[in-house]
């Protein structure tokens, strides 16, 4: 009887040992083959291979984008809005989208053409995507358009934006002052300030140098603000001939500027 009990206990222990043995073997194998992550080196972390660098962009392609708008210098970018505000926004947006698609497959280096395209982006963001500024600009747009040819006399040399910092800032200041004075005399001070605000942001985006702030020229014979109402089709008050007098003055100013 005692022998039977002892045999039964040993048999039960053996069966338990046989169940545990495979687990011990498995744990031993894992311990023998497992290496902590921090010993595996950097290869463990670089699971995604690095994408190959994009080739440099073809400058001729940038020239094609700019040629569509006849842009050769920063002033030409402003000229788009001055010449035809209505078509500027859809046209520039279309070009910007094409540039973005092109840049997906190449890398643009810093230079004149990428800088001019940066100015075009700024024009689109400032004028076309900013409804508050667009409304302010649109109020004077007819007057700006009338001065389009006069503004061309304010342009700098073709390569002025690529010169030394002193020369760039000097020419830049002359351009701003020239446009400001012509605008203030014919369209009024507020119109001159509005156009200057746009010019500063757009041209700044095209330059590789940073120029100090430009002060506003003193204009003693600026056009009264009321002219803009007349130009936009708002008739003068009944019995009030001041509007007619202003219109005559405007005509005289325009003749003097030509």
Coordinates of C-alpha atoms in Angstrom, one line a residue, residues 22-212:
X22 CA 9.3 22.5 -22.6
X23 CA 8.6 25.9 -21.1
X24 CA 12.1 25.9 -19.5
X25 CA 13.6 25.0 -22.8
X26 CA 11.7 27.8 -24.6
X27 CA 12.7 30.4 -22.0
X28 CA 16.3 29.3 -22.2
X29 CA 16.3 29.6 -26.1
X30 CA 14.8 33.1 -25.9
X31 CA 17.4 34.2 -23.3
X32 CA 20.1 32.8 -25.5
X33 CA 18.9 34.5 -28.7
X34 CA 17.5 37.8 -27.4
X35 CA 19.6 41.0 -27.6
X36 CA 18.3 44.2 -25.9
X37 CA 17.4 46.9 -28.4
X38 CA 20.0 49.3 -27.1
X39 CA 22.8 46.9 -28.1
X40 CA 21.6 46.6 -31.7
X41 CA 23.1 49.9 -32.9
X42 CA 21.6 52.6 -35.1
X43 CA 20.4 50.2 -37.8
X44 CA 17.6 49.2 -35.6
X45 CA 16.2 52.7 -35.6
X46 CA 16.5 53.4 -39.3
X47 CA 13.6 51.2 -40.3
X48 CA 12.6 53.7 -43.1
X49 CA 15.3 54.3 -45.7
X50 CA 16.1 57.9 -46.3
X51 CA 14.7 59.3 -49.5
X52 CA 17.2 60.3 -52.1
X53 CA 17.9 64.1 -52.4
X54 CA 16.0 65.9 -55.0
X55 CA 18.0 67.3 -58.0
X56 CA 18.4 71.0 -58.4
X57 CA 15.7 72.8 -60.3
X58 CA 16.2 74.0 -63.8
X59 CA 16.4 77.9 -63.8
X60 CA 14.9 78.0 -67.3
X61 CA 11.7 76.6 -65.9
X62 CA 11.5 79.5 -63.4
X63 CA 12.1 81.9 -66.3
X64 CA 9.1 80.4 -68.1
X65 CA 6.9 80.9 -65.0
X66 CA 8.0 84.5 -64.7
X67 CA 7.8 85.2 -68.4
X68 CA 4.1 84.4 -68.4
X69 CA 3.6 87.6 -66.3
X70 CA 6.5 89.6 -67.9
X71 CA 8.4 89.7 -64.5
X72 CA 12.0 90.8 -64.8
X73 CA 12.4 92.8 -61.6
X74 CA 10.5 93.3 -58.3
X75 CA 8.6 96.3 -59.6
X76 CA 7.0 94.2 -62.3
X77 CA 5.2 92.2 -59.7
X78 CA 3.5 95.3 -58.3
X79 CA 2.7 96.2 -61.9
X80 CA 0.5 93.2 -62.2
X81 CA -2.0 94.6 -59.7
X82 CA -1.7 98.1 -61.0
X83 CA -2.4 97.2 -64.6
X84 CA -5.3 94.9 -64.1
X85 CA -6.4 94.0 -60.5
X86 CA -9.3 91.8 -61.7
X87 CA -7.1 89.3 -63.5
X88 CA -4.2 89.4 -61.1
X89 CA -5.4 87.1 -58.5
X90 CA -6.6 84.1 -60.6
X91 CA -3.5 84.5 -62.9
X92 CA -1.0 84.5 -60.1
X93 CA -2.7 81.7 -58.2
X94 CA -2.5 79.5 -61.3
X95 CA 1.2 80.2 -61.6
X96 CA 1.9 79.5 -58.0
X97 CA 0.2 76.1 -58.2
X98 CA 2.3 75.2 -61.2
X99 CA 5.5 76.2 -59.4
X100 CA 4.5 74.1 -56.3
X101 CA 4.0 71.1 -58.5
X102 CA 7.3 71.6 -60.1
X103 CA 9.1 72.0 -56.8
X104 CA 7.9 68.6 -55.7
X105 CA 10.6 67.0 -57.8
X106 CA 13.5 69.4 -57.4
X107 CA 15.2 71.8 -55.0
X108 CA 15.4 75.5 -55.7
X109 CA 18.6 77.3 -54.9
X110 CA 18.6 80.9 -53.8
X111 CA 18.8 83.3 -56.7
X112 CA 17.0 86.0 -58.7
X113 CA 14.3 83.8 -60.2
X114 CA 13.3 82.0 -57.0
X115 CA 13.3 85.3 -55.2
X116 CA 11.0 86.9 -57.8
X117 CA 8.6 83.9 -57.4
X118 CA 8.7 84.5 -53.7
X119 CA 7.5 88.1 -54.4
X120 CA 4.7 86.7 -56.5
X121 CA 3.6 84.5 -53.6
X122 CA 3.7 87.5 -51.3
X123 CA 1.5 89.5 -53.7
X124 CA -1.0 86.7 -53.8
X125 CA -1.0 86.3 -50.0
X126 CA -1.2 90.1 -49.3
X127 CA -3.6 91.1 -52.0
X128 CA -5.7 88.1 -53.0
X129 CA -6.0 86.2 -49.7
X130 CA -6.4 89.2 -47.4
X131 CA -9.9 90.5 -48.1
X132 CA -9.4 93.5 -45.8
X133 CA -6.4 94.7 -47.7
X134 CA -8.0 93.9 -51.0
X135 CA -10.9 96.1 -50.3
X136 CA -8.6 98.9 -49.3
X137 CA -6.5 98.5 -52.4
X138 CA -9.5 98.2 -54.7
X139 CA -10.8 101.6 -53.6
X140 CA -7.8 103.2 -55.3
X141 CA -7.2 100.6 -58.0
X142 CA -8.7 102.8 -60.8
X143 CA -6.4 105.7 -59.9
X144 CA -3.4 103.4 -59.8
X145 CA -4.2 102.0 -63.2
X146 CA -4.4 105.6 -64.6
X147 CA -0.8 106.1 -63.4
X148 CA 0.5 102.7 -64.7
X149 CA 2.7 104.3 -67.4
X150 CA 4.0 107.0 -65.0
X151 CA 5.1 104.3 -62.5
X152 CA 7.4 102.8 -65.1
X153 CA 9.6 105.8 -64.8
X154 CA 10.2 104.9 -61.2
X155 CA 11.7 101.4 -62.0
X156 CA 15.3 100.7 -61.2
X157 CA 17.9 99.0 -63.4
X158 CA 17.3 95.4 -64.5
X159 CA 19.7 93.9 -62.0
X160 CA 19.4 96.4 -59.1
X161 CA 18.0 93.8 -56.7
X162 CA 21.2 91.7 -57.0
X163 CA 23.7 94.5 -56.2
X164 CA 25.5 95.2 -52.9
X165 CA 23.3 96.0 -49.9
X166 CA 24.1 99.7 -49.9
X167 CA 23.1 100.0 -53.6
X168 CA 20.1 97.9 -53.3
X169 CA 18.7 99.9 -50.4
X170 CA 19.5 103.2 -52.1
X171 CA 17.7 102.2 -55.3
X172 CA 14.8 100.6 -53.4
X173 CA 14.3 103.8 -51.4
X174 CA 14.2 105.9 -54.7
X175 CA 11.6 103.5 -56.2
X176 CA 9.4 103.7 -53.2
X177 CA 9.6 107.5 -52.9
X178 CA 9.0 107.9 -56.7
X179 CA 5.8 105.8 -56.6
X180 CA 4.6 107.4 -53.4
X181 CA 5.0 111.0 -54.7
X182 CA 3.3 110.3 -58.0
X183 CA 0.4 108.5 -56.2
X184 CA -0.1 111.1 -53.5
X185 CA -0.3 113.9 -56.1
X186 CA -2.9 112.3 -58.2
X187 CA -4.7 109.7 -55.9
X188 CA -4.1 111.2 -52.4
X189 CA -2.1 110.3 -49.3
X190 CA -4.1 107.3 -48.3
X191 CA -3.8 105.8 -51.7
X192 CA 0.0 106.4 -51.6
X193 CA 0.3 104.7 -48.2
X194 CA -1.8 101.7 -49.4
X195 CA 0.3 101.1 -52.4
X196 CA 3.5 101.6 -50.4
X197 CA 2.4 99.0 -47.9
X198 CA 1.9 96.5 -50.7
X199 CA 5.2 97.4 -52.4
X200 CA 7.3 97.0 -49.2
X201 CA 6.0 93.5 -48.4
X202 CA 6.3 92.3 -52.0
X203 CA 9.7 93.7 -52.8
X204 CA 11.1 92.7 -49.3
X205 CA 10.2 89.1 -50.2
X206 CA 12.4 89.3 -53.4
X207 CA 15.5 90.7 -51.7
X208 CA 18.4 88.8 -50.1
X209 CA 19.3 91.9 -48.0
X210 CA 17.4 93.7 -45.3
X211 CA 17.0 97.5 -45.7
X212 CA 16.1 100.0 -43.0

